[in-house]
Amino acid sequence: MGSGRLYAAVAAGGFRRYATYRAATVAGVFTNTVFGVILVSTYMALWDQRPQLGGYDQAQAVTYVWLGQCLYATLAIQGGGAEKDLMQRIRTGEIAVDLYRPADLQLWWLAGDLGRALFQVLGRGVVPFLFGALFFPMALPTAVTPWAAFAVTLLLAAVVSFALRYLAALSVFWLLDGAGVNQVLVITGIFFSGMVLPLNAFPGLLGEVVRVLPWAAQIQMPADVLMGETDPLRAFAFQAGWAVALLAAGRLLQSAATRRVVVQGG
């Protein structure tokens, strides 16, 4: 099997794996929809008091909320993607099997995580987003081009998300336990990705800093491209730059971690 077909098969396996969790998917759709309604109510009250907060009008703020609910599981904002399994395999020593596979370790896990992300956006993300579009005022484009650019940003956002979580997972080679790392993923994912509040609304120096960190590539950039608030080429360059940098860092850390692997239990 060629390398392209191999990783395509791994991605398809990731998609099928998560497609089997039907009850969890339905529960996730319900949860994201309910939280979306709660957040939209909060945002609408906030934007009534602070019109044009962060450069968004109220319809754009509502769109941002529903996009966040659509991408929450897709991008594993609080973790729970490929890194969870990778941490477990490092901790138990099963990673030794992965290292013997005739495949690139990073690309193998990236392919599986992209398959997971594709299922999550279709199975868990689309319904809350459509619900929001039906029952709340949203600022959505009518032309095809913004949607095509948005699709590209989603792919790049998924790669950046994986690259961040892959780095976190590799730390278990030294820490031997991923509990603390998972907590860091939760905190950084919620705060720096803009799940609570758009990064555009962060004040002063804090706002300038969070908008150049890699987490901004996950929700803020796709949202701004979809709503026409930024040039798509600028967004692509920002996301691709972070994707390359983080994947390269993952390569270096992977090389350091596997140079001398000590498998627990033997």
Coordinates of C-alpha atoms in Angstrom, one line a residue:
M1 CA 0.0 0.0 0.0
G2 CA 1.3 3.4 -1.0
S3 CA 1.9 5.9 1.8
G4 CA -0.9 8.2 0.6
R5 CA -3.4 5.3 0.6
L6 CA -2.1 4.1 4.0
Y7 CA -2.8 7.4 5.8
A8 CA -6.1 7.8 4.0
A9 CA -7.0 4.4 5.4
V10 CA -5.9 5.5 8.9
A11 CA -8.1 8.6 8.5
A12 CA -11.0 6.6 7.4
G13 CA -10.5 4.3 10.4
G14 CA -10.6 7.3 12.7
F15 CA -13.8 8.5 11.1
R16 CA -15.5 5.0 11.4
R17 CA -14.3 4.6 15.0
Y18 CA -16.1 7.8 16.2
A19 CA -19.1 7.1 14.0
T20 CA -19.8 4.0 16.2
Y21 CA -20.4 6.2 19.3
R22 CA -24.0 7.2 18.3
A23 CA -25.4 7.8 21.7
A24 CA -22.4 10.0 22.6
T25 CA -22.8 11.9 19.4
V26 CA -26.5 12.6 20.0
A27 CA -25.7 13.7 23.6
G28 CA -23.0 15.9 22.2
V29 CA -25.3 17.5 19.7
F30 CA -27.8 18.2 22.5
T31 CA -25.2 19.6 24.8
N32 CA -23.6 21.9 22.2
T33 CA -27.0 23.2 21.2
V34 CA -28.1 23.9 24.8
F35 CA -24.8 25.6 25.6
G36 CA -25.1 27.6 22.4
V37 CA -28.4 29.0 23.4
I38 CA -27.0 29.9 26.8
L39 CA -24.0 31.6 25.3
V40 CA -26.0 33.4 22.7
S41 CA -28.3 34.8 25.3
T42 CA -25.3 36.1 27.2
Y43 CA -23.6 37.5 24.1
M44 CA -26.8 39.3 23.0
A45 CA -27.1 41.0 26.4
L46 CA -23.4 41.9 26.4
W47 CA -23.6 43.3 22.9
D48 CA -26.7 45.3 23.8
Q49 CA -24.5 47.1 26.4
R50 CA -21.3 47.1 24.3
P51 CA -22.3 47.4 20.6
Q52 CA -19.4 46.6 18.2
L53 CA -17.4 44.9 20.9
G54 CA -14.3 43.5 19.3
G55 CA -15.4 44.9 16.0
Y56 CA -18.4 42.6 15.8
D57 CA -22.0 43.5 15.5
Q58 CA -24.5 41.4 17.4
A59 CA -25.2 39.1 14.4
Q60 CA -21.5 38.4 14.1
A61 CA -21.2 37.7 17.8
V62 CA -24.1 35.2 17.5
T63 CA -22.4 33.6 14.5
Y64 CA -19.2 33.3 16.5
V65 CA -21.0 31.5 19.3
W66 CA -22.5 28.9 17.0
L67 CA -19.3 28.4 15.1
G68 CA -17.6 27.7 18.4
Q69 CA -20.1 25.1 19.3
C70 CA -19.7 23.6 15.9
L71 CA -15.9 23.4 16.3
Y72 CA -15.7 22.5 20.0
A73 CA -15.4 18.8 19.5
T74 CA -14.1 19.0 16.0
L75 CA -10.9 20.7 17.1
A76 CA -10.9 18.9 20.5
I77 CA -10.7 22.3 22.2
Q78 CA -10.4 20.7 25.6
G79 CA -8.5 17.7 24.4
G80 CA -10.0 14.3 23.9
G81 CA -8.6 13.6 20.4
A82 CA -5.7 11.6 19.3
E83 CA -3.5 12.8 22.1
K84 CA -5.6 10.9 24.7
D85 CA -4.9 7.6 23.1
L86 CA -1.3 8.5 22.4
M87 CA -0.7 9.4 26.1
Q88 CA -2.2 6.1 27.2
R89 CA 0.0 4.1 24.8
I90 CA 3.1 5.9 26.0
R91 CA 2.2 5.3 29.6
T92 CA 1.5 1.6 29.1
G93 CA 4.4 1.0 26.8
E94 CA 2.3 0.1 23.8
I95 CA 4.0 3.0 21.9
A96 CA 6.8 0.5 21.2
V97 CA 4.4 -1.3 18.8
D98 CA 3.7 2.0 17.0
L99 CA 7.4 2.7 16.6
Y100 CA 7.9 -0.6 14.8
R101 CA 5.2 0.1 12.3
P102 CA 6.4 0.9 8.8
A103 CA 4.8 4.3 9.0
D104 CA 5.7 7.7 10.2
L105 CA 4.5 8.1 13.8
Q106 CA 3.4 11.7 13.5
L107 CA 1.6 11.3 10.2
W108 CA -0.1 8.2 11.5
W109 CA -1.6 10.0 14.4
L110 CA -2.4 13.1 12.4
A111 CA -4.3 11.1 9.8
G112 CA -6.4 9.4 12.5
D113 CA -7.1 12.7 14.2
L114 CA -8.2 14.3 10.9
G115 CA -10.6 11.4 10.4
R116 CA -12.0 12.0 13.9
A117 CA -12.3 15.7 13.2
L118 CA -14.2 15.1 10.0
F119 CA -16.7 13.0 11.8
Q120 CA -17.1 15.4 14.6
V121 CA -17.8 18.4 12.3
L122 CA -20.4 16.4 10.4
G123 CA -21.9 14.4 13.2
R124 CA -21.8 16.8 16.1
G125 CA -21.1 20.3 14.6
V126 CA -23.5 20.8 11.7
V127 CA -26.7 20.4 13.7
P128 CA -26.0 23.0 16.4
F129 CA -24.8 25.4 13.7
L130 CA -28.0 24.9 11.6
F131 CA -30.1 25.3 14.7
G132 CA -28.4 28.6 15.3
A133 CA -28.9 29.8 11.7
L134 CA -32.6 28.9 11.9
F135 CA -33.5 30.5 15.2
F136 CA -31.0 33.4 15.6
P137 CA -29.8 36.3 13.5
M138 CA -26.4 35.3 12.0
A139 CA -24.0 37.0 9.7
L140 CA -23.4 34.3 7.0
P141 CA -22.1 34.9 3.5
T142 CA -24.3 34.1 0.5
A143 CA -21.4 33.7 -2.0
V144 CA -19.5 30.4 -2.5
T145 CA -16.0 31.9 -2.2
P146 CA -16.1 32.7 1.5
W147 CA -17.4 29.2 2.3
A148 CA -14.6 27.7 0.3
A149 CA -12.0 29.8 2.1
F150 CA -13.7 28.9 5.4
A151 CA -13.3 25.2 4.5
V152 CA -9.6 25.7 4.0
T153 CA -9.3 27.4 7.4
L154 CA -11.1 24.5 9.1
L155 CA -8.5 22.0 7.7
L156 CA -5.6 24.2 8.8
A157 CA -7.2 24.7 12.2
A158 CA -7.5 20.9 12.6
V159 CA -3.8 20.5 11.8
V160 CA -2.8 23.3 14.3
S161 CA -5.0 21.7 16.9
F162 CA -3.4 18.3 16.4
A163 CA 0.1 19.7 16.4
L164 CA -0.5 21.4 19.8
R165 CA -2.0 18.3 21.3
Y166 CA 0.7 16.1 19.8
L167 CA 3.4 18.1 21.6
A168 CA 1.4 17.8 24.9
A169 CA 1.1 14.0 24.4
L170 CA 4.8 13.6 23.8
S171 CA 5.6 15.1 27.2
V172 CA 4.3 11.9 28.8
F173 CA 7.6 10.2 27.6
W174 CA 9.2 12.2 30.5
L175 CA 6.2 12.8 32.8
L176 CA 4.9 9.2 32.6
D177 CA 1.4 10.4 33.3
G178 CA -0.9 12.7 31.3
A179 CA -3.3 13.9 33.9
G180 CA -1.6 17.2 34.5
V181 CA -1.0 17.8 30.8
N182 CA -4.7 17.2 30.1
Q183 CA -5.6 19.9 32.7
V184 CA -3.3 22.3 30.9
L185 CA -5.0 21.5 27.6
V186 CA -8.4 22.2 29.1
I187 CA -7.3 25.6 30.5
T188 CA -5.4 26.8 27.5
G189 CA -7.9 25.4 25.0
I190 CA -10.9 27.3 26.6
F191 CA -9.1 30.6 27.3
F192 CA -6.7 31.1 24.4
S193 CA -8.9 29.6 21.6
G194 CA -11.7 32.2 22.3
M195 CA -14.4 29.7 23.3
V196 CA -15.5 32.0 26.1
L197 CA -15.1 35.4 24.4
P198 CA -13.8 36.3 20.9
L199 CA -10.1 37.1 21.0
N200 CA -10.9 40.4 19.2
A201 CA -12.7 41.5 22.4
F202 CA -9.6 41.0 24.6
P203 CA -8.3 44.4 25.8
G204 CA -4.9 46.0 25.3
L205 CA -1.7 44.0 25.4
L206 CA -3.5 40.8 26.4
G207 CA -5.6 41.0 23.2
E208 CA -2.5 41.6 21.1
V209 CA -0.7 38.6 22.6
V210 CA -3.6 36.1 22.4
R211 CA -4.3 37.0 18.8
V212 CA -0.8 35.9 17.7
L213 CA -0.7 32.6 19.6
P214 CA -1.5 29.3 17.8
W215 CA -4.8 28.9 19.5
A216 CA -6.1 31.9 17.5
A217 CA -5.8 29.7 14.4
Q218 CA -8.6 27.4 15.7
I219 CA -11.7 29.5 16.0
Q220 CA -10.9 33.2 15.6
M221 CA -9.4 32.8 12.1
P222 CA -12.1 30.6 10.7
A223 CA -14.8 32.9 12.2
D224 CA -13.2 36.1 10.7
V225 CA -12.8 34.5 7.3
L226 CA -16.4 33.3 7.3
M227 CA -17.7 36.7 8.3
G228 CA -15.4 38.6 6.0
E229 CA -13.4 40.3 8.8
T230 CA -10.0 39.3 7.5
D231 CA -8.3 38.5 4.3
P232 CA -8.4 34.7 3.6
L233 CA -4.8 34.7 2.4
R234 CA -3.6 36.3 5.6
A235 CA -5.5 33.8 7.6
F236 CA -4.1 30.9 5.6
A237 CA -0.5 32.2 6.1
F238 CA -1.1 32.6 9.8
Q239 CA -2.5 29.1 10.2
A240 CA 0.0 27.4 7.9
G241 CA 2.9 29.1 9.6
W242 CA 1.8 27.8 13.0
A243 CA 1.0 24.4 11.6
V244 CA 4.5 24.0 10.1
A245 CA 6.3 25.4 13.2
L246 CA 4.3 23.2 15.6
L247 CA 4.7 20.0 13.5
A248 CA 8.4 20.7 13.2
A249 CA 8.6 21.1 17.0
G250 CA 6.7 17.8 17.3
R251 CA 9.3 16.2 15.0
L252 CA 12.2 17.4 17.2
L253 CA 10.5 16.4 20.4
Q254 CA 9.6 13.0 19.0
S255 CA 13.2 12.4 17.9
A256 CA 14.4 13.3 21.4
A257 CA 11.8 11.1 23.1
T258 CA 12.4 8.0 20.9
R259 CA 16.1 8.2 20.9
R260 CA 16.2 6.2 24.1
V261 CA 12.8 4.7 24.7
V262 CA 12.2 3.0 28.1
V263 CA 9.1 0.9 27.9
Q264 CA 7.3 0.7 31.3
G265 CA 7.0 -2.8 32.5
G266 CA 9.8 -4.2 30.5

